mmCIF file of N, CA and C in Angstrom:
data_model
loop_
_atom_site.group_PDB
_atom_site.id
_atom_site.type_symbol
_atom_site.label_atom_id
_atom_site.label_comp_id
_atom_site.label_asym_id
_atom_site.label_seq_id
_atom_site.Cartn_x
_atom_site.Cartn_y
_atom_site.Cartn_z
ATOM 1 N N UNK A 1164 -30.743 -24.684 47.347
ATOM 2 C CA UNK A 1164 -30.803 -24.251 48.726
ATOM 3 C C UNK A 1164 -32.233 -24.317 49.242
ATOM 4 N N UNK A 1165 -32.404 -24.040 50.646
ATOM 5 C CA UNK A 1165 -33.667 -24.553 51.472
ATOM 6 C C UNK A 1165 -34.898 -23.256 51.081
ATOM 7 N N UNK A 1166 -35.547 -22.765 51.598
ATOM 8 C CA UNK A 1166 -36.917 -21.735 51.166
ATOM 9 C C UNK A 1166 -36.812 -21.476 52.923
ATOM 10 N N UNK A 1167 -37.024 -20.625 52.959
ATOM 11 C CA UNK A 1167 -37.356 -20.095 54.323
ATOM 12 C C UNK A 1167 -38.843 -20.824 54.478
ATOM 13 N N UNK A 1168 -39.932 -20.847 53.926
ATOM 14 C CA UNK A 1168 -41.605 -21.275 54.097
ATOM 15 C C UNK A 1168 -41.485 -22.871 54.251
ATOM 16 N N UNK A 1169 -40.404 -23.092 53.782
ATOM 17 C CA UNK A 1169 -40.361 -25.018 53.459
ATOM 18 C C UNK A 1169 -40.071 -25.495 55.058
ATOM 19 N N UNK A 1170 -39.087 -24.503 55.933
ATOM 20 C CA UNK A 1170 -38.751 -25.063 57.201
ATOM 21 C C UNK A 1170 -39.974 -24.659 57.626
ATOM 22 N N UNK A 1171 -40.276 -23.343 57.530
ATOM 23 C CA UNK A 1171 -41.313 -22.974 58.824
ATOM 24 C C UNK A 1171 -42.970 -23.716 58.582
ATOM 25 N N UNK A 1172 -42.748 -24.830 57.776
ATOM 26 C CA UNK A 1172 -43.741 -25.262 57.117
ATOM 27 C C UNK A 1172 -43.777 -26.467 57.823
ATOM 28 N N UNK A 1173 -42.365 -26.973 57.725
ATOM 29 C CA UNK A 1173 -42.082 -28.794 58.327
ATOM 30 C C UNK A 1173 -42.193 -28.209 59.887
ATOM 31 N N UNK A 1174 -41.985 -27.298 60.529
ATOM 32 C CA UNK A 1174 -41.776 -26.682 62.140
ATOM 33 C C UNK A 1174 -43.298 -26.269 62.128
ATOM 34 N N UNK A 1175 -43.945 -26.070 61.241
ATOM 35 C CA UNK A 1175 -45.695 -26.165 61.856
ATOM 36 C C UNK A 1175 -46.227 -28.207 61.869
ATOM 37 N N UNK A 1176 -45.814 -28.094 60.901
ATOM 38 C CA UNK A 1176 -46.481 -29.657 60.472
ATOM 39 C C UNK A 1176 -45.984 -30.618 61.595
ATOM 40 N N UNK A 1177 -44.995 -30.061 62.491
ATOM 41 C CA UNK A 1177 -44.258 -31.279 63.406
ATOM 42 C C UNK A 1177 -45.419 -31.017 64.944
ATOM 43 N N UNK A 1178 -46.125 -29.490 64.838
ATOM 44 C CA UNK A 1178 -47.321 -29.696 65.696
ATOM 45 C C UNK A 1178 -46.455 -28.187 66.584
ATOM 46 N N UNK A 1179 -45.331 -27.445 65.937
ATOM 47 C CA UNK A 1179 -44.753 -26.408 66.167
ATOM 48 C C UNK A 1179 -45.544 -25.119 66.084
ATOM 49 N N UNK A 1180 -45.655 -24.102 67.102
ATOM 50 C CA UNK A 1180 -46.392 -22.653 67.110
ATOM 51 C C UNK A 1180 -45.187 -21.559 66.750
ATOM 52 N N UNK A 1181 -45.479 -20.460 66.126
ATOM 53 C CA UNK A 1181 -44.862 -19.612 66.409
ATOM 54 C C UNK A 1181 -43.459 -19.866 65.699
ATOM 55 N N UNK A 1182 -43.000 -20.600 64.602
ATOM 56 C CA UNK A 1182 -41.767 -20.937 64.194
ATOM 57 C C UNK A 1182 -40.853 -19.703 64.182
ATOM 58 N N UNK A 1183 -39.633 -19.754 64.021
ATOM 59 C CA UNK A 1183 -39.163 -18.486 63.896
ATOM 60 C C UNK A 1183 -38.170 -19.197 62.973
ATOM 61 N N UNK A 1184 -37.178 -19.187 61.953
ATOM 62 C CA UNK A 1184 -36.123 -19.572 60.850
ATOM 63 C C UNK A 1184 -35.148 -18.464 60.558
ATOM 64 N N UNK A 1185 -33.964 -19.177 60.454
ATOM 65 C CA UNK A 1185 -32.750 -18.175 60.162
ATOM 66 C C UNK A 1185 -31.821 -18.796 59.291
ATOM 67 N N UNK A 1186 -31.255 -18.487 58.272
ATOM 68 C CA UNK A 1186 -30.388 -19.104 57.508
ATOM 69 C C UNK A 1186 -29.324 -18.094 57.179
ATOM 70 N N UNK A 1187 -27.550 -18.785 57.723
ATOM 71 C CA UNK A 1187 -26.872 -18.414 57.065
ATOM 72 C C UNK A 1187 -26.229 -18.743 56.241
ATOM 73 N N UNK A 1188 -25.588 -17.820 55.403
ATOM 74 C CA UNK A 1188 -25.472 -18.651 53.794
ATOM 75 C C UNK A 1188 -23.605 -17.962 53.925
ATOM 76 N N UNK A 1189 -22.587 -19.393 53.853
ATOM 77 C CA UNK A 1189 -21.666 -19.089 54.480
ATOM 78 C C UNK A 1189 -20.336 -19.819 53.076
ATOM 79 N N UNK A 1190 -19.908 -18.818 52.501
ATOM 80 C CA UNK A 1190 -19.054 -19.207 51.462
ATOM 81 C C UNK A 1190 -17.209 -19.671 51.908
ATOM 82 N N UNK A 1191 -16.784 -20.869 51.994
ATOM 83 C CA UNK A 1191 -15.726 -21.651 51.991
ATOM 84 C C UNK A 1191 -14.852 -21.842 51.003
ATOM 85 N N UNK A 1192 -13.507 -22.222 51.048
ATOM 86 C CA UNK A 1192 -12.398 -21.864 50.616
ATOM 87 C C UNK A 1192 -11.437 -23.707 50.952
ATOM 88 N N UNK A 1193 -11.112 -24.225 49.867
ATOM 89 C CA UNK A 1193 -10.957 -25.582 50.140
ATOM 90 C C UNK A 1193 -9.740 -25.671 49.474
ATOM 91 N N UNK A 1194 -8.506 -26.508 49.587
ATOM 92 C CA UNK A 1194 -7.227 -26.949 48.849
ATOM 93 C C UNK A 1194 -8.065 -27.220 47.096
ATOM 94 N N UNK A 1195 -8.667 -28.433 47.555
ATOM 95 C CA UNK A 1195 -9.254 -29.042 46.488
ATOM 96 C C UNK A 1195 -10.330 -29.797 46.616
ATOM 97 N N UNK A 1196 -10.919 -30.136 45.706
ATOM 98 C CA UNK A 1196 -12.134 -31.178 45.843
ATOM 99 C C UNK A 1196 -12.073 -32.826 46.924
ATOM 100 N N UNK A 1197 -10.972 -33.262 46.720
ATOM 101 C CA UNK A 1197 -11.123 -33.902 47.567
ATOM 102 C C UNK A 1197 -10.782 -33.919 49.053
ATOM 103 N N UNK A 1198 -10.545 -32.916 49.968
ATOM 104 C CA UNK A 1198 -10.317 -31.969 51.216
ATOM 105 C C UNK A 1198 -11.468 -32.119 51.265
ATOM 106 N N UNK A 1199 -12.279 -30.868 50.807
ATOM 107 C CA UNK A 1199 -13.909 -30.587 50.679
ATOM 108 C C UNK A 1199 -14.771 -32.216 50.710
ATOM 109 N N UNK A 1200 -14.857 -32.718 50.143
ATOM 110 C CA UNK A 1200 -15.092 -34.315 50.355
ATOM 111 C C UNK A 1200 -15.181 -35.070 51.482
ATOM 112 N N UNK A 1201 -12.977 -35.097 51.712
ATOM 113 C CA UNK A 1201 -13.824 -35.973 53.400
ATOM 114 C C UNK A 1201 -13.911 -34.868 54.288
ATOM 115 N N UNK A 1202 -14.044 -33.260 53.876
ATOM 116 C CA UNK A 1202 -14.832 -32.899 55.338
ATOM 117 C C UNK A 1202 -16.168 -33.104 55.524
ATOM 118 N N UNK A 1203 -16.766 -33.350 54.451
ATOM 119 C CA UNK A 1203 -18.548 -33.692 54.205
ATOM 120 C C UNK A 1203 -18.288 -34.597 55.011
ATOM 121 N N UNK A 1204 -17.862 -36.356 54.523
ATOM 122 C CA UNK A 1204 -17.608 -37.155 54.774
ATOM 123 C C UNK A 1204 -17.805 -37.312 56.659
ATOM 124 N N UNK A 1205 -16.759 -36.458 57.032
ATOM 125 C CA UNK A 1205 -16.542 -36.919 58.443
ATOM 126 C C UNK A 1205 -17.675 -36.421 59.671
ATOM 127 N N UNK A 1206 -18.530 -35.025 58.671
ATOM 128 C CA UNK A 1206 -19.269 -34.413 59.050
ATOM 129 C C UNK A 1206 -20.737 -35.312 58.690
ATOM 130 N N UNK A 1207 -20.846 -36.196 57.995
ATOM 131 C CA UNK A 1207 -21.445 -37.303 58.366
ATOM 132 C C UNK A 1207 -22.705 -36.882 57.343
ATOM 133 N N UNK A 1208 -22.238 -35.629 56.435
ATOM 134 C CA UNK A 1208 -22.837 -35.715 55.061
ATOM 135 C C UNK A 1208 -22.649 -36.121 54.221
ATOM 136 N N UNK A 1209 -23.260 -37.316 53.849
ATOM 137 C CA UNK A 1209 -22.990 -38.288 52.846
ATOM 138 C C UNK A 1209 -24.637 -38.782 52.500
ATOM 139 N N UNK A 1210 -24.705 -39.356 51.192
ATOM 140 C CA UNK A 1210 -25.515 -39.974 50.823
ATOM 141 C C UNK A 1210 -26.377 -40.990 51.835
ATOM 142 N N UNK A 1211 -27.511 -40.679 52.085
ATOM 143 C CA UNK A 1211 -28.468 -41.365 53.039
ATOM 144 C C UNK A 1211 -29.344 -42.149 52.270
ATOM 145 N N UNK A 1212 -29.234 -42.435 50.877
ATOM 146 C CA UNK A 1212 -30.187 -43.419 50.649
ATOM 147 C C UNK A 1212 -30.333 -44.937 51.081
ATOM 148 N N UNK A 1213 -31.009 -45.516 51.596
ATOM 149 C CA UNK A 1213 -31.273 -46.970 51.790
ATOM 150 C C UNK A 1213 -30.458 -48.209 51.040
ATOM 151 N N UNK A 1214 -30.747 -47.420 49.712
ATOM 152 C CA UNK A 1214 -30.248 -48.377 48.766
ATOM 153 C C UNK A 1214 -29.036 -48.348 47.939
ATOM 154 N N UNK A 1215 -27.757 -47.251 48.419
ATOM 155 C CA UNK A 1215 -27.012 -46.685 48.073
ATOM 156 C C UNK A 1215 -26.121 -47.792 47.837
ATOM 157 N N UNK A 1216 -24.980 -47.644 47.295
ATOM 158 C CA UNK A 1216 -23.581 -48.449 46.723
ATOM 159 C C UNK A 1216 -22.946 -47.921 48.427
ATOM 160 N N UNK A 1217 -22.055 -49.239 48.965
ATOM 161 C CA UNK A 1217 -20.831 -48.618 50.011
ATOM 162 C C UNK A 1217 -20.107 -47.896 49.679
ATOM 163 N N UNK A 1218 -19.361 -47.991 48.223
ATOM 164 C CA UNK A 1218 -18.638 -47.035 47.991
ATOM 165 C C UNK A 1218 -18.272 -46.604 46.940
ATOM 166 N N UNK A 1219 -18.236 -45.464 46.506
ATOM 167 C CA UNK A 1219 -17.848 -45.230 45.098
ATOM 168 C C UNK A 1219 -16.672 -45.440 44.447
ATOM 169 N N UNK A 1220 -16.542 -46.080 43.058
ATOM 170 C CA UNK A 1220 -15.568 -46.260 42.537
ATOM 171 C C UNK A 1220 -14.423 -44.914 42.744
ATOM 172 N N UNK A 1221 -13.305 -45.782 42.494
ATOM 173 C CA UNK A 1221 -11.733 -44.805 42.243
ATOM 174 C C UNK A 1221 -11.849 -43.559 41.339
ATOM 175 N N UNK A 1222 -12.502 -43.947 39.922
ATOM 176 C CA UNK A 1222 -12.496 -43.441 38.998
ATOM 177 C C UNK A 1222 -13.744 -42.278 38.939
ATOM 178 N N UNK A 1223 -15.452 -42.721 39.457
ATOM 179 C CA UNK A 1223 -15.679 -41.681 39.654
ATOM 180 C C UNK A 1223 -15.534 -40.756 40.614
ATOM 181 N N UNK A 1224 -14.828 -40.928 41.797
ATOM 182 C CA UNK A 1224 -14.437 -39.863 42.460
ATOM 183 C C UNK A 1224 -13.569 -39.227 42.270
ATOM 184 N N UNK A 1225 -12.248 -39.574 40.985
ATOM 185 C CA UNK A 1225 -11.461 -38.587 40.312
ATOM 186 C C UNK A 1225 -12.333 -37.634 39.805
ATOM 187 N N UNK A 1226 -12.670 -38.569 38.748
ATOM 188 C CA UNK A 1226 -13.749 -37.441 37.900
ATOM 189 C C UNK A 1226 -14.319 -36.173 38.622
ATOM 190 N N UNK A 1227 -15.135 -36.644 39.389
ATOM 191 C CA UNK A 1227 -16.097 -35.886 40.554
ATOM 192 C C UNK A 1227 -15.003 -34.550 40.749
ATOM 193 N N UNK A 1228 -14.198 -34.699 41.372
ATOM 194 C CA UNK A 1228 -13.111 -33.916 41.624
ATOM 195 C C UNK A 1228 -12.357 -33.098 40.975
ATOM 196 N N UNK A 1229 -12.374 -33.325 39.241
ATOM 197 C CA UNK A 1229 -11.556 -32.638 38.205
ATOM 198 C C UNK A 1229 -13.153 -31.541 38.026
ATOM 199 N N UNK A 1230 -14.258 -32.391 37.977
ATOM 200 C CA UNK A 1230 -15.324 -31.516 37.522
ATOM 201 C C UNK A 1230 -15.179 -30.259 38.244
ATOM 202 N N UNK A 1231 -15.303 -30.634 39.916
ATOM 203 C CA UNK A 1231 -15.568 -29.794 40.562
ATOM 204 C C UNK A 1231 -14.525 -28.625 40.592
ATOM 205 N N UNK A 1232 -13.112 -29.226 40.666
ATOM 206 C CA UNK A 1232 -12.278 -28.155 40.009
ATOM 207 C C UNK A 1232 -12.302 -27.358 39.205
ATOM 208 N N UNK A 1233 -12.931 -27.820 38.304
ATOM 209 C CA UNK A 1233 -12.735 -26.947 37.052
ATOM 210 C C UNK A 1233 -14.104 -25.835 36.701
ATOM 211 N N UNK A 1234 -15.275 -26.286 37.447
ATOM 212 C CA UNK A 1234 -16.220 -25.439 37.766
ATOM 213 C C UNK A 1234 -16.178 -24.321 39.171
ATOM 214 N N UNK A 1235 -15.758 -24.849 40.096
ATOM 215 C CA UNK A 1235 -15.502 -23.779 41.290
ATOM 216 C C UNK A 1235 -14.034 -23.440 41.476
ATOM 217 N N UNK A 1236 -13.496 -23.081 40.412
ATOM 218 C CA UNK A 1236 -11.740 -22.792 41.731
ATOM 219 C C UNK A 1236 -11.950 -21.769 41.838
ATOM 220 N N UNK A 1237 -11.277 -20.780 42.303
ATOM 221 C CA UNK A 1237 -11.136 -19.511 42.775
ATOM 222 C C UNK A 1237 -10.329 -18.859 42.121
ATOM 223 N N UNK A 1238 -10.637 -17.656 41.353
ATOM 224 C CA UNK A 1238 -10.123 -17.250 40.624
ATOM 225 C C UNK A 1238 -8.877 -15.941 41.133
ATOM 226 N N UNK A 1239 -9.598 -15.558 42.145
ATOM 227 C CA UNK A 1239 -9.369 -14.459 43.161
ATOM 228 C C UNK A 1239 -9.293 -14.955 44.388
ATOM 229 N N UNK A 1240 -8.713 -13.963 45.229
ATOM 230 C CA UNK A 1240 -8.601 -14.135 46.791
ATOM 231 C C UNK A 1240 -9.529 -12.786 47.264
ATOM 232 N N UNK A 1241 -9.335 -12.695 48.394
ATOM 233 C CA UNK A 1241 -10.339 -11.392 48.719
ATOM 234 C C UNK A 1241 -9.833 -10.430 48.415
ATOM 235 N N UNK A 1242 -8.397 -9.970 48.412
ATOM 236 C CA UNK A 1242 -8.179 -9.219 48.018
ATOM 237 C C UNK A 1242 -7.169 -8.908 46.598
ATOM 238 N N UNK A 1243 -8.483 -9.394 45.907
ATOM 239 C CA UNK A 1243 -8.390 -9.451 44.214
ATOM 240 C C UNK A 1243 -7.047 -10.223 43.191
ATOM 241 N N UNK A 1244 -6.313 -10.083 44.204
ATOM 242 C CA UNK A 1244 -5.366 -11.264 43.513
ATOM 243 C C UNK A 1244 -5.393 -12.299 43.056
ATOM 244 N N UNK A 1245 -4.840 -13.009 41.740
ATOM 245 C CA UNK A 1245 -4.749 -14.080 41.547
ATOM 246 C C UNK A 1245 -4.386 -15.423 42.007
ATOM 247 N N UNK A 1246 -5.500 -16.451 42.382
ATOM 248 C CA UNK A 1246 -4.991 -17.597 43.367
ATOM 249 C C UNK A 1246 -4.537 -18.654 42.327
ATOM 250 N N UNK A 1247 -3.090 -19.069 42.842
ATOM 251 C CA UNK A 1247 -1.992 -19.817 41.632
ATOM 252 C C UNK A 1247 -2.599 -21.487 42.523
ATOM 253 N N UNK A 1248 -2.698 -21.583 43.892
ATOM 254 C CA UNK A 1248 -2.683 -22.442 44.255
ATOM 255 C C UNK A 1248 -3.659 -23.446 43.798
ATOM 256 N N UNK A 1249 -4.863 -23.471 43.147
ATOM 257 C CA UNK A 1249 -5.741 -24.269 42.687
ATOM 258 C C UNK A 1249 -7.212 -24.613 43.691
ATOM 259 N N UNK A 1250 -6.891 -23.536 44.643
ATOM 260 C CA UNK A 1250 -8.365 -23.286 45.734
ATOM 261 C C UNK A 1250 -9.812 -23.270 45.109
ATOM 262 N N UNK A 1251 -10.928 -24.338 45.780
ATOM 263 C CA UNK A 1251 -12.165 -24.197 45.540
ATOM 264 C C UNK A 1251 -12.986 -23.345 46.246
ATOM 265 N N UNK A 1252 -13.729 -22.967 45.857
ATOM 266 C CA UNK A 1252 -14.980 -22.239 46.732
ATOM 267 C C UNK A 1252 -15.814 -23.176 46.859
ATOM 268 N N UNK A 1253 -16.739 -23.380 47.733
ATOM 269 C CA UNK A 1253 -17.930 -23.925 47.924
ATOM 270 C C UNK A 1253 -18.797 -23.438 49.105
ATOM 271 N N UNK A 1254 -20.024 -23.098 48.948
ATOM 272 C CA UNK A 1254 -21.239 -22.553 49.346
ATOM 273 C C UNK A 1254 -22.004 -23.222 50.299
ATOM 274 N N UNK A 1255 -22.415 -23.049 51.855
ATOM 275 C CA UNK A 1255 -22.969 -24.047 52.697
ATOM 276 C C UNK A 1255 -24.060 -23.233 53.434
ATOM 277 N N UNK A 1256 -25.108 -23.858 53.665
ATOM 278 C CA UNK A 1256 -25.992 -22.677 54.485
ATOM 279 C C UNK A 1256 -26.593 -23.378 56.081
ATOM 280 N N UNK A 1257 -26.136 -23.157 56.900
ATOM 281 C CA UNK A 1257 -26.438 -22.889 57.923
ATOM 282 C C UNK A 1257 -28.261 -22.289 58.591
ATOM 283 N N UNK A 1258 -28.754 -23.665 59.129
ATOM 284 C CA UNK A 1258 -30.089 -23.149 59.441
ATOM 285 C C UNK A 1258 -31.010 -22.846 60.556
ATOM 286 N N UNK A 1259 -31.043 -22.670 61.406
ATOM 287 C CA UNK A 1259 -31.523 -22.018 62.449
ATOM 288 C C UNK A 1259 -32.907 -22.242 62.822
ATOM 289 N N UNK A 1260 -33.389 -23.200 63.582
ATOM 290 C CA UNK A 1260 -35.360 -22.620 63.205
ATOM 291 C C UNK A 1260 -35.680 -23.377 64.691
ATOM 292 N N UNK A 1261 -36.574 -22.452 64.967
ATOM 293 C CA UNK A 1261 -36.996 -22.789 66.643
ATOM 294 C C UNK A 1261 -38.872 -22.621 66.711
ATOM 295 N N UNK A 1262 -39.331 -23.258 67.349
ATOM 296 C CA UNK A 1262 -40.596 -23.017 67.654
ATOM 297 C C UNK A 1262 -40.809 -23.626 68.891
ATOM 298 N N UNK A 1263 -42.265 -23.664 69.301
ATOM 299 C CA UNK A 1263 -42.968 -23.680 70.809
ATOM 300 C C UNK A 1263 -44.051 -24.621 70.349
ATOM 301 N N UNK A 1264 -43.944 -25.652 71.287
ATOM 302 C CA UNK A 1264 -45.003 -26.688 71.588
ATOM 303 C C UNK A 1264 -46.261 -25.782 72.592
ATOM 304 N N UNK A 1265 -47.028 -26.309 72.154
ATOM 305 C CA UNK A 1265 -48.371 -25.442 73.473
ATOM 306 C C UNK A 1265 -48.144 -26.409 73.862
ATOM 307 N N UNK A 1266 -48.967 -25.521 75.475
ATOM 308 C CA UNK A 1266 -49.191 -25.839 76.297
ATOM 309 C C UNK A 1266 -49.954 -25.047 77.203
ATOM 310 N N UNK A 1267 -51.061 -25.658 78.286
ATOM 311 C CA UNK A 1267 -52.038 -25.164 78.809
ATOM 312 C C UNK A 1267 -51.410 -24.012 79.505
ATOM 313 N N UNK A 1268 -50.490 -23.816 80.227
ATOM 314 C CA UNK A 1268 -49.872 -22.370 80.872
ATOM 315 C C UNK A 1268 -49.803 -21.412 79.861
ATOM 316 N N UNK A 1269 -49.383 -21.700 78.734
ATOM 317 C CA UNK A 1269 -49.078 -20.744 77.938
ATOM 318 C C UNK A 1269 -49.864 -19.899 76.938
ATOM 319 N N UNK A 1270 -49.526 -18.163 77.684
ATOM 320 C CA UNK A 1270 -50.526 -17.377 77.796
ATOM 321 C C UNK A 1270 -51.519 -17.523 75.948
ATOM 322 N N UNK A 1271 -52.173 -16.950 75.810
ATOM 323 C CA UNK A 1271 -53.306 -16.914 74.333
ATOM 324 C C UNK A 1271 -53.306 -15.321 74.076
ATOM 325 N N UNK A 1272 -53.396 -15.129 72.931
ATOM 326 C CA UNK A 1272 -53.490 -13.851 72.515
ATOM 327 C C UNK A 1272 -54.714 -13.793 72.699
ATOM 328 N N UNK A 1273 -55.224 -12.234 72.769
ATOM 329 C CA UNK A 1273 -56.597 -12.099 73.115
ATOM 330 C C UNK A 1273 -57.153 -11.846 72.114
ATOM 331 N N UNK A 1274 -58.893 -11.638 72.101
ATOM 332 C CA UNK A 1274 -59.414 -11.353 70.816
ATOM 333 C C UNK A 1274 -58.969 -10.375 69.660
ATOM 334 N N UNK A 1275 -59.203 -10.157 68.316
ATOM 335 C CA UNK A 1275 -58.683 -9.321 67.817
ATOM 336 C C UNK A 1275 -59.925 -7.958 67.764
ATOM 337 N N UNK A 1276 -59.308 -6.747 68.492
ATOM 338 C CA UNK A 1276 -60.029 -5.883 68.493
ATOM 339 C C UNK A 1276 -60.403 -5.342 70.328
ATOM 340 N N UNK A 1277 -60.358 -6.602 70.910
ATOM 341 C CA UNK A 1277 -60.451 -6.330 72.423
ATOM 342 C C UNK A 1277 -59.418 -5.329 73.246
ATOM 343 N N UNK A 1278 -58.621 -4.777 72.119
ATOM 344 C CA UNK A 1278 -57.491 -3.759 73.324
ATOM 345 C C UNK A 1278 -58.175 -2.955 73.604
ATOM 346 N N UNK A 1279 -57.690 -1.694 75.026
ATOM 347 C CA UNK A 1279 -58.285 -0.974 75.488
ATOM 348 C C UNK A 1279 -57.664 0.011 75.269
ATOM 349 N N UNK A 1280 -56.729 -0.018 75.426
ATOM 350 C CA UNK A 1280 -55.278 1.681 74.964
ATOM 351 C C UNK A 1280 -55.465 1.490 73.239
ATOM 352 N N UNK A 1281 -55.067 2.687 72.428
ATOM 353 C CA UNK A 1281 -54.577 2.810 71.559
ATOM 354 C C UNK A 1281 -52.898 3.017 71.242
ATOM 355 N N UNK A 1282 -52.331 2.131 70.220
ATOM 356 C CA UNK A 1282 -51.184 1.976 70.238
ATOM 357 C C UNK A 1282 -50.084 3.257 69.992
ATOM 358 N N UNK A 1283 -51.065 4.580 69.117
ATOM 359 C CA UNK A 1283 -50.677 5.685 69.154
ATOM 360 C C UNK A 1283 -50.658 6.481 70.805
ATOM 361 N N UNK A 1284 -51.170 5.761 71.280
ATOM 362 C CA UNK A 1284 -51.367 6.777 73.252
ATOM 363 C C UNK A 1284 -50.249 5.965 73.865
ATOM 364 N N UNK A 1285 -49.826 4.878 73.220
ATOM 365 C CA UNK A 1285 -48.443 4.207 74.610
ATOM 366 C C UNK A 1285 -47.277 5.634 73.949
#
């Protein structure tokens, strides 16, 4: 999973002020491995390398699929029962991150030490 410092790191480095980052970390519930698959798939998460194969063989995407079965099913439902149906879990996180380009309007904090009230008198 991502680091909270790694975004607000690439959101300074892009020439970003003030980043702000939010991640939710959001646990899913799938028939089976290959459901979970082409929803990646259609969601247009797929392998981005340059130099990738078009498509993966028959055989390792069985495989792929028994693995994943047999490492994530669900053992339980939420409410503690036994799931007969053969349901996966899988884990997705959701990320959030906003920052501010300057710009000459936009106000500057003032020196540090220049206030005039004390924050105990507001």
């Amino acid at each position: 999973f991502v680091d909270f410092s790694d975004v607000g790191s690439l959101l300074g480095a892009a020439g970003f002020t003030l980043p702000t980052v939010d991640i939710d970390t959001i646990h899913l519930a799938f028939p089976d491995a290959c459901v979970l698959m082409e929803h990646l798939q259609r969601m247009g998460e797929s392998n981005a390398c340059l130099n990738r194969r078009d498509r993966v063989g028959v055989d390792t995407f069985i495989s792929a699929a028994a693995i994943y079965q047999e490492m994530f099913s669900l053992d339980a439902n939420e409410y503690g029962e036994k799931e007969e149906d053969g349901s996966i879990e899988t884990t997705v996180q959701v990320i959030y991150a906003i920052g501010w380009t300057p710009h000459e309007s936009q106000p500057m904090p003032l020196e540090r030490g220049s206030a005039t009230n004390k924050m105990g008198d507001i």
